[in-house]
Short mmCIF file of C-alpha atoms and ligand atoms in Angstrom, two decimals:
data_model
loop_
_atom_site.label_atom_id
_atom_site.label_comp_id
_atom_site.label_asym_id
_atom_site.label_seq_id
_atom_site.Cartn_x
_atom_site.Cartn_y
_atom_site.Cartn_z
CA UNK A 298 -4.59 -8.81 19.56
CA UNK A 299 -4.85 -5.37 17.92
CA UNK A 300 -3.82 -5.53 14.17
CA UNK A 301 -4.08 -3.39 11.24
CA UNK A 302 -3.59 -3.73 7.45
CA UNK A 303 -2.16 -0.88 6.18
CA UNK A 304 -2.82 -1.96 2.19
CA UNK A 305 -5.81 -3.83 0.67
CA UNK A 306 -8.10 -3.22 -1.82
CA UNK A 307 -11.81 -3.66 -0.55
CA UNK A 308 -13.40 -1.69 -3.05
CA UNK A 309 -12.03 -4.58 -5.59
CA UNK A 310 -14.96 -6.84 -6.94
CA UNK A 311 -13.70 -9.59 -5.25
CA UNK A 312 -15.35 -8.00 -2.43
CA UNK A 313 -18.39 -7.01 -4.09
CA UNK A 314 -20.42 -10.07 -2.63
CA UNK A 315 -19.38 -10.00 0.90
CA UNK A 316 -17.79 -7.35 1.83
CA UNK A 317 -19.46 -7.08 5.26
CA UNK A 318 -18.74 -10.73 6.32
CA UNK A 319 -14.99 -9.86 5.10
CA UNK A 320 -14.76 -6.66 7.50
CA UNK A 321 -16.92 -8.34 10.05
CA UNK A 322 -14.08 -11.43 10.48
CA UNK A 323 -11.66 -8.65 10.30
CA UNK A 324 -12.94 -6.92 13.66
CA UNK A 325 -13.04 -10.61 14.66
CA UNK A 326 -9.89 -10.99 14.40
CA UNK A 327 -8.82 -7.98 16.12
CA UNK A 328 -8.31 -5.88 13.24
CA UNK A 329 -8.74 -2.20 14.50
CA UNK A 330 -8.23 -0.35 11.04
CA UNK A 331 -7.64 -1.46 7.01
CA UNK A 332 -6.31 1.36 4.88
CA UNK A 333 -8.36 0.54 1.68
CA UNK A 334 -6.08 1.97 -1.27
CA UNK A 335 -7.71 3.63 -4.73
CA UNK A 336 -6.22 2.71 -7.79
CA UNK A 337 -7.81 5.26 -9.77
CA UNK A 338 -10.55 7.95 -9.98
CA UNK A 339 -13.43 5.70 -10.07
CA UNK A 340 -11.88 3.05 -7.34
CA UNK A 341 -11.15 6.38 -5.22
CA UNK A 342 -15.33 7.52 -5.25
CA UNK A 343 -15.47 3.48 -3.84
CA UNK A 344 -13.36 3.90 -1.86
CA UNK A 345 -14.40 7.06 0.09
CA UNK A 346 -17.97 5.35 0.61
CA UNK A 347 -16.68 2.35 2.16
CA UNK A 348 -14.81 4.05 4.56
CA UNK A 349 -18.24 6.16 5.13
CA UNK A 350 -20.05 2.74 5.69
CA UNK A 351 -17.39 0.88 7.69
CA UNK A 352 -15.80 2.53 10.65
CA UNK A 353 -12.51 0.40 10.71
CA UNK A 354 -12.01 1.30 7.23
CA UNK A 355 -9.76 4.07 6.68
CA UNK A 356 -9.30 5.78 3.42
CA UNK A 357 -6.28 6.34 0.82
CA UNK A 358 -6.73 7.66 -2.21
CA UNK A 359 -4.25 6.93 -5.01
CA UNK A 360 -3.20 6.97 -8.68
CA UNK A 361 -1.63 3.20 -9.55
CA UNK A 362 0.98 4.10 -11.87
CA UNK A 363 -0.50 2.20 -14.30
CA UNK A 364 -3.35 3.54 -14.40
CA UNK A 365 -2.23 7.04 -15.34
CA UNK A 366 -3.82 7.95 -18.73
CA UNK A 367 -0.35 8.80 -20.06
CA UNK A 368 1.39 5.56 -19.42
CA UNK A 369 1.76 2.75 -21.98
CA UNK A 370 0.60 -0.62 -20.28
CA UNK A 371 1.76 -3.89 -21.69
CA UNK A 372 0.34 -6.40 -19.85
CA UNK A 373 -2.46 -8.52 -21.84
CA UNK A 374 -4.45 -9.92 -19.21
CA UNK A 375 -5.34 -6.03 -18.13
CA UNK A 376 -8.98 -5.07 -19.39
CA UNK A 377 -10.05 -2.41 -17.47
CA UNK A 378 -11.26 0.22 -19.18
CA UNK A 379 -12.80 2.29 -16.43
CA UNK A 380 -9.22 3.35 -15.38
CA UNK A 381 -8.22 6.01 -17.55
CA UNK A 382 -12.02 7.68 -18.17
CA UNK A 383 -10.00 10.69 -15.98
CA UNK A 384 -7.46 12.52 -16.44
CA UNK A 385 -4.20 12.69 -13.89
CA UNK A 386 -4.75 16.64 -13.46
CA UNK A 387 -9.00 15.40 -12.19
CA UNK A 388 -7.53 12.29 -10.52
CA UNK A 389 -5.00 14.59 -8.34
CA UNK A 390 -7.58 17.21 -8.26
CA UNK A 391 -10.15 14.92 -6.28
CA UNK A 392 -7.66 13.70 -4.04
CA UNK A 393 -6.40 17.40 -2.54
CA UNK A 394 -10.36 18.02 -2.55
CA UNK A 395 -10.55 15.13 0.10
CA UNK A 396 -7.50 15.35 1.67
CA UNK A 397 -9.01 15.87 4.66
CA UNK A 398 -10.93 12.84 4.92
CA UNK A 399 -8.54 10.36 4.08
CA UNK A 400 -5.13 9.46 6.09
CA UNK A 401 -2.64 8.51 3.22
CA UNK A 402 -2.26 8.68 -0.77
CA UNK A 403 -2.32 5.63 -2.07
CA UNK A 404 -1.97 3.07 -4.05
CA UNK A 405 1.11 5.45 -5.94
CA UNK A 406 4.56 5.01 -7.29
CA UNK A 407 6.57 3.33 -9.96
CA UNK A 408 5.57 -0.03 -12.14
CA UNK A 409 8.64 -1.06 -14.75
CA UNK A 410 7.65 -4.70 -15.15
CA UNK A 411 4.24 -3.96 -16.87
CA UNK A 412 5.05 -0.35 -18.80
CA UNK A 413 8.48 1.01 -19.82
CA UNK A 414 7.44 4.46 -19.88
CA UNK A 415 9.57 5.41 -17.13
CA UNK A 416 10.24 9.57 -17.90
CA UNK A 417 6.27 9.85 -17.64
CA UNK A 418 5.57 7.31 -14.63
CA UNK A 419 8.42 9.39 -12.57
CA UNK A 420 6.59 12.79 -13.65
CA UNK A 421 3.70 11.79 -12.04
CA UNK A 422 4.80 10.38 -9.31
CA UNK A 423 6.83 13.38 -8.58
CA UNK A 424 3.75 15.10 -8.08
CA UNK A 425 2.05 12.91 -5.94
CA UNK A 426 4.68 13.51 -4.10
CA UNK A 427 4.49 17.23 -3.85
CA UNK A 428 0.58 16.78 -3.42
CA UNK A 429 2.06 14.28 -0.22
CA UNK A 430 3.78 17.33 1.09
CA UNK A 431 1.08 19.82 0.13
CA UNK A 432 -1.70 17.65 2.20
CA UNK A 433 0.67 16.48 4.63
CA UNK A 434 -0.36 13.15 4.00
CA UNK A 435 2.21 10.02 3.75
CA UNK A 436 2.12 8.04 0.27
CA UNK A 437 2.00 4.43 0.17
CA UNK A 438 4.65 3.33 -2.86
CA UNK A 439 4.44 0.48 -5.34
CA UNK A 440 8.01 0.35 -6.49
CA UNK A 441 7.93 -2.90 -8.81
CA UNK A 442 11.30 -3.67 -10.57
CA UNK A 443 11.76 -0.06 -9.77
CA UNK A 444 12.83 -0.36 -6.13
CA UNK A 445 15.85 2.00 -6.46
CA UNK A 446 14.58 4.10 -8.90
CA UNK A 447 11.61 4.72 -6.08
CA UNK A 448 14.60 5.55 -3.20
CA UNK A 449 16.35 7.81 -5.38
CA UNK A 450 13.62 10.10 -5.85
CA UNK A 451 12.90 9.94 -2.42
CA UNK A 452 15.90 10.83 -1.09
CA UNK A 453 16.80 13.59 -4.11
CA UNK A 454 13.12 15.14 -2.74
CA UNK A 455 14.21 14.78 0.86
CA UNK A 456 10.73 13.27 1.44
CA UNK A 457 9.55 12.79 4.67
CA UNK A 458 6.24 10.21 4.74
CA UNK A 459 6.35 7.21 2.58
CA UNK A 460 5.89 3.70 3.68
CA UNK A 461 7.29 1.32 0.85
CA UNK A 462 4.35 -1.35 0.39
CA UNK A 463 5.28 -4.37 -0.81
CA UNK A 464 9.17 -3.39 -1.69
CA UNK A 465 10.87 -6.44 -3.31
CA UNK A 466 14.12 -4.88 -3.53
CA UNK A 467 17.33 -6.92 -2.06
CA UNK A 468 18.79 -6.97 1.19
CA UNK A 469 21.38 -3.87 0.10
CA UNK A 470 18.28 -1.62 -1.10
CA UNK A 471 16.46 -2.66 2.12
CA UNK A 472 19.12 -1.51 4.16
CA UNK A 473 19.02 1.68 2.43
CA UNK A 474 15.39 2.03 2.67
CA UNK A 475 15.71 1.85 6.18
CA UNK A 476 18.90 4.13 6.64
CA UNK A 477 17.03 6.81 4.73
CA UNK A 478 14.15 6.11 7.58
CA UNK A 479 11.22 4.86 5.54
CA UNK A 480 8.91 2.20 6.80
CA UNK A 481 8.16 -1.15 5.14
CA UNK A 482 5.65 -3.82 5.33
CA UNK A 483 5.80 -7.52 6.25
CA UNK A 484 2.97 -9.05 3.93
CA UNK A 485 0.92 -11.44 4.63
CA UNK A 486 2.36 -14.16 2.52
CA UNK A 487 5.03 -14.14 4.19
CA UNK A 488 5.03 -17.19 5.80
CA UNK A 489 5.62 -18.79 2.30
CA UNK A 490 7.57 -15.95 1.28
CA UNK A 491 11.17 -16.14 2.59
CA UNK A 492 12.21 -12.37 1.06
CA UNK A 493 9.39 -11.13 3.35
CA UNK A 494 10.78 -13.15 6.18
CA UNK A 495 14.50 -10.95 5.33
CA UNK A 496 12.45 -7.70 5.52
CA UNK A 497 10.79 -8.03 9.08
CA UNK A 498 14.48 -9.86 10.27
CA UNK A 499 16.58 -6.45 8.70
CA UNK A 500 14.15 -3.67 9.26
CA UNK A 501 14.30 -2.11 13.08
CA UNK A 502 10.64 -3.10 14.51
CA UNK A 503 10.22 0.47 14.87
CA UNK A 504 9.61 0.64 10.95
CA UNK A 505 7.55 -1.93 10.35
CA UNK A 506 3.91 -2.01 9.29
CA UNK A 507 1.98 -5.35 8.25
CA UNK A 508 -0.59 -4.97 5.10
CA UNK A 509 -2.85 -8.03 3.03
CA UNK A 510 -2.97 -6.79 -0.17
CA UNK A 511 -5.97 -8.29 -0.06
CA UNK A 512 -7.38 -9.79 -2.43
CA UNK A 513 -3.80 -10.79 -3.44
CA UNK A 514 -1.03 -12.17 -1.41
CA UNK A 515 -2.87 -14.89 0.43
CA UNK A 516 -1.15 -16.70 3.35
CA UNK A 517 -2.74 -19.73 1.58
CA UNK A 518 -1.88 -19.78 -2.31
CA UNK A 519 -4.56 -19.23 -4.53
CA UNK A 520 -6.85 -18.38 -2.20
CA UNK A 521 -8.80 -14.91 -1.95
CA UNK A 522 -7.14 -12.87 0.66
CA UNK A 523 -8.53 -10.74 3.19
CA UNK A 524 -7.39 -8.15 6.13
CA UNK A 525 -8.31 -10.86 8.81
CA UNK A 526 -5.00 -12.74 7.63
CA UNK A 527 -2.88 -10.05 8.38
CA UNK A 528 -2.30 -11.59 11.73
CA UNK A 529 0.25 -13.88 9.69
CA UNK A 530 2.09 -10.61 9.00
CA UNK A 531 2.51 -10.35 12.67
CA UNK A 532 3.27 -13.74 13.44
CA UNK A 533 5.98 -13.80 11.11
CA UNK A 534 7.59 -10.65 12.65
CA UNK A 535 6.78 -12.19 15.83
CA UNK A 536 9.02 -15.40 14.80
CA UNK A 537 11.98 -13.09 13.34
CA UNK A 538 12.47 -10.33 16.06
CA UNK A 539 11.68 -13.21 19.10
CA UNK A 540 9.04 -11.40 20.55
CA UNK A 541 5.12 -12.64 21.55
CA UNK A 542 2.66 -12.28 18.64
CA UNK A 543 1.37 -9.81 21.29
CA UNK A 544 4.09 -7.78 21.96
CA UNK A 545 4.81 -7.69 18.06
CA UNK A 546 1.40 -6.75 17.08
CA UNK A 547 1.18 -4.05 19.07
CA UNK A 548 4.58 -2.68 18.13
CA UNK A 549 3.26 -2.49 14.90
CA UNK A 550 0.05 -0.57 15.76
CA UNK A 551 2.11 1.67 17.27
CA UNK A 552 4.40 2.76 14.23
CA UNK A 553 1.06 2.93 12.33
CA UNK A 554 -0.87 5.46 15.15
CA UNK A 555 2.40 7.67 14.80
CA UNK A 556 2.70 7.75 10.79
CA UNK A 557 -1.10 7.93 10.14
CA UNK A 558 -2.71 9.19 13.10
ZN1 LIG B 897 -2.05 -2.87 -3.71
#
């Protein structure tokens, strides 16, 4: 079965003792490419020498939005300091210095549940944006409680490339999403996760894409995650659109060879 996880984080220290086994039961599994995602400036440097030192990994390199220097973070469990040591001008600056190398820019986009500073999140990711269209590379977009905040600057921008990672909006913003053409992933949890279940049964195959997340969303909760489970992404789709695991799968690989290849 040819697979491919279009969203995990491998440069994470969750991987930091085995990453090689992890990638290794990956190819295993049939998984022909994992589009690692950089959360920051420091993550993005990992992230470019993984992809270096595994071929199946493919680069993205990203700005999460709460990670921008300028945004107020409320969540007390967060104690990364390393995050904001550079500045959103460097941050953006390293990624068009590398857009060559790298096939998307990502992880990106809008986070309301943790920060409420909305006017500065939406600056930034307006640029990203531009930097997208600059590069001519798609973003991959976090949209967490801010689902139709996300499609609204989308469509005002008339932008092209963006596959919505993760999107948790309802069935009437999905349906949008779609309409306005962008793609959106089936997760890996989803066979515990009926709103995942309602995206790959109301999105056209055609715009589908199936991602880990990895180390989070686990088709087994609690557990560590990892890109070899992605093949429950497929499966699910598989159940919803009646088709073979097979025949889904590569469906899939095909929508991600014509968006990131
Ligand atoms: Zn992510």
């Amino acid at each position: 079965m040819l697979l491919v996880d279009v969203h995990a984080h491998l440069d994470f220290p969750h991987f930091s003792k085995d990453l090689k086994e992890v990638v290794e039961r990956a190819r295993n599994a049939g998984v022909a490419a994992i589009i690692s995602q950089g959360v920051h400036h420091a993550s993005n440097k990992r992230t470019l020498a993984l992809a270096a030192k595994y071929d199946i990994v493919r680069p993205a390199l990203g700005l999460y939005p709460l990670n921008a220097r300028n945004v107020e973070v409320h969540d007390e469990e967060d104690d990364d300091f390393d995050r904001h040591s550079v500045s959103v001008d460097d941050t953006l600056k390293f990624i068009r210095e590398h857009a060559k190398e790298i096939v998307a820019i990502g992880e990106v986009g809008i986070d309301l549940k943790f920060s409420d500073d909305e006017q500065h999140q939406v600056n930034n990711f307006t640029r990203i944006l531009q930097l997208s269209n600059a590069i001519k590379r798609p973003v991959i977009i976090h949209s967490r409680k801010a689902e139709k905040l996300v499609l609204d600057i989308l469509e005002d921008g008339k932008h092209e490339r963006a596959v919505l990672h993760c999107f948790s909006g309802g069935k009437k913003l999905i349906r949008r999403a779609v309409e306005l053409g962008y793609p959106l992933t089936v997760t890996s949890n989803a066979n515990r996760l009926q709103h995942f279940q309602l995206v790959a049964r109301t999105v056209p195959t055609r715009q589908l894409l199936t991602e880990t997340d990895a180390p989070y969303l686990s088709p087994v909760a609690g557990e560590r995650n990892e890109p070899a489970n992605v093949k429950t992404a497929v499966e699910v789709i598989a159940k919803e659109k009646e088709l073979t695991p097979d025949e889904a799968a590569r469906l899939v690989y095909m929508n991600y060879q014509r968006l990131f290849l």
